[in-house]
PDB file of C-alpha atoms in Angstrom:
ATOM      1  CA  UNK X   1      52.537 -44.677 -57.074  1.00  0.00           C
ATOM      2  CA  UNK X   2      54.619 -42.658 -54.709  1.00  0.00           C
ATOM      3  CA  UNK X   3      57.708 -43.993 -53.051  1.00  0.00           C
ATOM      4  CA  UNK X   4      59.405 -42.707 -50.224  1.00  0.00           C
ATOM      5  CA  UNK X   5      62.702 -42.907 -49.485  1.00  0.00           C
ATOM      6  CA  UNK X   6      64.687 -43.683 -45.995  1.00  0.00           C
ATOM      7  CA  UNK X   7      68.319 -43.690 -45.495  1.00  0.00           C
ATOM      8  CA  UNK X   8      69.411 -45.664 -42.651  1.00  0.00           C
ATOM      9  CA  UNK X   9      72.618 -46.528 -41.289  1.00  0.00           C
ATOM     10  CA  UNK X  10      73.754 -46.642 -45.270  1.00  0.00           C
ATOM     11  CA  UNK X  11      71.156 -48.507 -46.266  1.00  0.00           C
ATOM     12  CA  UNK X  12      68.584 -47.015 -48.507  1.00  0.00           C
ATOM     13  CA  UNK X  13      64.375 -48.334 -47.830  1.00  0.00           C
ATOM     14  CA  UNK X  14      62.174 -48.093 -50.457  1.00  0.00           C
ATOM     15  CA  UNK X  15      58.143 -47.588 -49.142  1.00  0.00           C
ATOM     16  CA  UNK X  16      55.310 -48.032 -51.467  1.00  0.00           C
ATOM     17  CA  UNK X  17      52.866 -45.505 -50.520  1.00  0.00           C
ATOM     18  CA  UNK X  18      48.525 -45.043 -51.876  1.00  0.00           C
ATOM     19  CA  UNK X  19      47.016 -41.857 -50.871  1.00  0.00           C
ATOM     20  CA  UNK X  20      44.053 -42.411 -48.437  1.00  0.00           C
ATOM     21  CA  UNK X  21      40.755 -41.923 -49.665  1.00  0.00           C
ATOM     22  CA  UNK X  22      37.589 -41.553 -48.413  1.00  0.00           C
ATOM     23  CA  UNK X  23      35.337 -44.801 -48.484  1.00  0.00           C
ATOM     24  CA  UNK X  24      32.420 -43.775 -46.110  1.00  0.00           C
ATOM     25  CA  UNK X  25      30.797 -40.792 -44.167  1.00  0.00           C
ATOM     26  CA  UNK X  26      28.174 -40.937 -41.315  1.00  0.00           C
ATOM     27  CA  UNK X  27      27.061 -38.410 -38.653  1.00  0.00           C
ATOM     28  CA  UNK X  28      26.848 -39.334 -35.375  1.00  0.00           C
ATOM     29  CA  UNK X  29      25.868 -36.717 -32.372  1.00  0.00           C
ATOM     30  CA  UNK X  30      27.795 -33.551 -33.078  1.00  0.00           C
ATOM     31  CA  UNK X  31      31.003 -35.968 -35.123  1.00  0.00           C
ATOM     32  CA  UNK X  32      31.118 -36.291 -38.753  1.00  0.00           C
ATOM     33  CA  UNK X  33      32.829 -39.900 -39.232  1.00  0.00           C
ATOM     34  CA  UNK X  34      34.628 -40.548 -42.470  1.00  0.00           C
ATOM     35  CA  UNK X  35      35.537 -44.185 -42.882  1.00  0.00           C
ATOM     36  CA  UNK X  36      39.122 -44.093 -45.167  1.00  0.00           C
ATOM     37  CA  UNK X  37      39.995 -46.542 -47.498  1.00  0.00           C
ATOM     38  CA  UNK X  38      42.916 -48.036 -45.040  1.00  0.00           C
ATOM     39  CA  UNK X  39      40.927 -48.959 -42.216  1.00  0.00           C
ATOM     40  CA  UNK X  40      40.529 -45.913 -40.432  1.00  0.00           C
ATOM     41  CA  UNK X  41      37.715 -43.456 -39.161  1.00  0.00           C
ATOM     42  CA  UNK X  42      38.436 -40.142 -38.664  1.00  0.00           C
ATOM     43  CA  UNK X  43      35.648 -38.457 -36.371  1.00  0.00           C
ATOM     44  CA  UNK X  44      35.616 -34.709 -36.808  1.00  0.00           C
ATOM     45  CA  UNK X  45      33.937 -32.475 -34.426  1.00  0.00           C
ATOM     46  CA  UNK X  46      32.479 -30.549 -37.204  1.00  0.00           C
ATOM     47  CA  UNK X  47      30.821 -27.828 -35.042  1.00  0.00           C
ATOM     48  CA  UNK X  48      34.068 -26.980 -33.045  1.00  0.00           C
ATOM     49  CA  UNK X  49      36.075 -26.062 -36.982  1.00  0.00           C
ATOM     50  CA  UNK X  50      35.976 -22.685 -38.325  1.00  0.00           C
ATOM     51  CA  UNK X  51      36.008 -23.602 -41.661  1.00  0.00           C
ATOM     52  CA  UNK X  52      33.195 -26.207 -41.247  1.00  0.00           C
ATOM     53  CA  UNK X  53      30.665 -23.624 -39.659  1.00  0.00           C
ATOM     54  CA  UNK X  54      28.786 -24.001 -43.624  1.00  0.00           C
ATOM     55  CA  UNK X  55      27.900 -27.989 -42.174  1.00  0.00           C
ATOM     56  CA  UNK X  56      27.396 -27.053 -38.772  1.00  0.00           C
ATOM     57  CA  UNK X  57      24.482 -24.614 -40.123  1.00  0.00           C
ATOM     58  CA  UNK X  58      23.094 -27.121 -42.591  1.00  0.00           C
ATOM     59  CA  UNK X  59      19.939 -28.842 -41.741  1.00  0.00           C
ATOM     60  CA  UNK X  60      19.978 -32.741 -40.713  1.00  0.00           C
ATOM     61  CA  UNK X  61      18.575 -33.456 -44.205  1.00  0.00           C
ATOM     62  CA  UNK X  62      21.173 -31.558 -46.087  1.00  0.00           C
ATOM     63  CA  UNK X  63      24.185 -33.225 -44.044  1.00  0.00           C
ATOM     64  CA  UNK X  64      22.766 -36.549 -45.342  1.00  0.00           C
ATOM     65  CA  UNK X  65      22.829 -35.714 -49.122  1.00  0.00           C
ATOM     66  CA  UNK X  66      26.665 -36.460 -49.657  1.00  0.00           C
ATOM     67  CA  UNK X  67      28.683 -38.302 -52.160  1.00  0.00           C
ATOM     68  CA  UNK X  68      32.343 -39.307 -52.258  1.00  0.00           C
ATOM     69  CA  UNK X  69      33.681 -37.800 -55.038  1.00  0.00           C
ATOM     70  CA  UNK X  70      35.670 -39.850 -57.624  1.00  0.00           C
ATOM     71  CA  UNK X  71      39.188 -41.232 -56.518  1.00  0.00           C
ATOM     72  CA  UNK X  72      37.525 -40.506 -52.864  1.00  0.00           C
ATOM     73  CA  UNK X  73      40.159 -37.410 -52.452  1.00  0.00           C
ATOM     74  CA  UNK X  74      36.873 -35.874 -51.071  1.00  0.00           C
ATOM     75  CA  UNK X  75      33.488 -35.986 -49.756  1.00  0.00           C
ATOM     76  CA  UNK X  76      30.881 -33.211 -51.307  1.00  0.00           C
ATOM     77  CA  UNK X  77      27.590 -32.184 -50.018  1.00  0.00           C
ATOM     78  CA  UNK X  78      25.351 -31.184 -53.432  1.00  0.00           C
ATOM     79  CA  UNK X  79      22.390 -29.214 -51.812  1.00  0.00           C
ATOM     80  CA  UNK X  80      25.335 -26.989 -49.909  1.00  0.00           C
ATOM     81  CA  UNK X  81      27.614 -26.740 -52.719  1.00  0.00           C
ATOM     82  CA  UNK X  82      30.861 -27.464 -50.580  1.00  0.00           C
ATOM     83  CA  UNK X  83      32.913 -30.265 -49.595  1.00  0.00           C
ATOM     84  CA  UNK X  84      36.064 -31.528 -47.336  1.00  0.00           C
ATOM     85  CA  UNK X  85      39.071 -32.951 -48.787  1.00  0.00           C
ATOM     86  CA  UNK X  86      40.634 -35.907 -47.127  1.00  0.00           C
ATOM     87  CA  UNK X  87      43.952 -34.532 -47.396  1.00  0.00           C
ATOM     88  CA  UNK X  88      42.887 -31.107 -45.083  1.00  0.00           C
ATOM     89  CA  UNK X  89      41.460 -33.189 -42.488  1.00  0.00           C
ATOM     90  CA  UNK X  90      44.557 -35.177 -41.802  1.00  0.00           C
ATOM     91  CA  UNK X  91      46.583 -32.796 -41.881  1.00  0.00           C
ATOM     92  CA  UNK X  92      44.592 -30.632 -39.105  1.00  0.00           C
ATOM     93  CA  UNK X  93      46.018 -29.998 -36.029  1.00  0.00           C
ATOM     94  CA  UNK X  94      44.663 -30.994 -32.481  1.00  0.00           C
ATOM     95  CA  UNK X  95      41.665 -29.140 -31.253  1.00  0.00           C
ATOM     96  CA  UNK X  96      42.847 -29.653 -27.604  1.00  0.00           C
TER      97      UNK X  96
END
């Protein structure tokens, strides 16, 4: 498990970090909702993100055929032969 070292006022603080994993996914309207292992839920407006165009073009039936990759690092759509890594979604800049 990686450790982040923070130095403040001459003291070194160590904080254990764990990678965030996907624990579930669902669609609601034009949003892909991904549940994360730390309790958060990402709401991804997949129709507004250019690199998710393949997901926007998919049929509702194809969108429902997803699985979580081993270790939870990504959601994968078998019928579409494509997926989304959690780290890429967390690193996205605001669309506003």
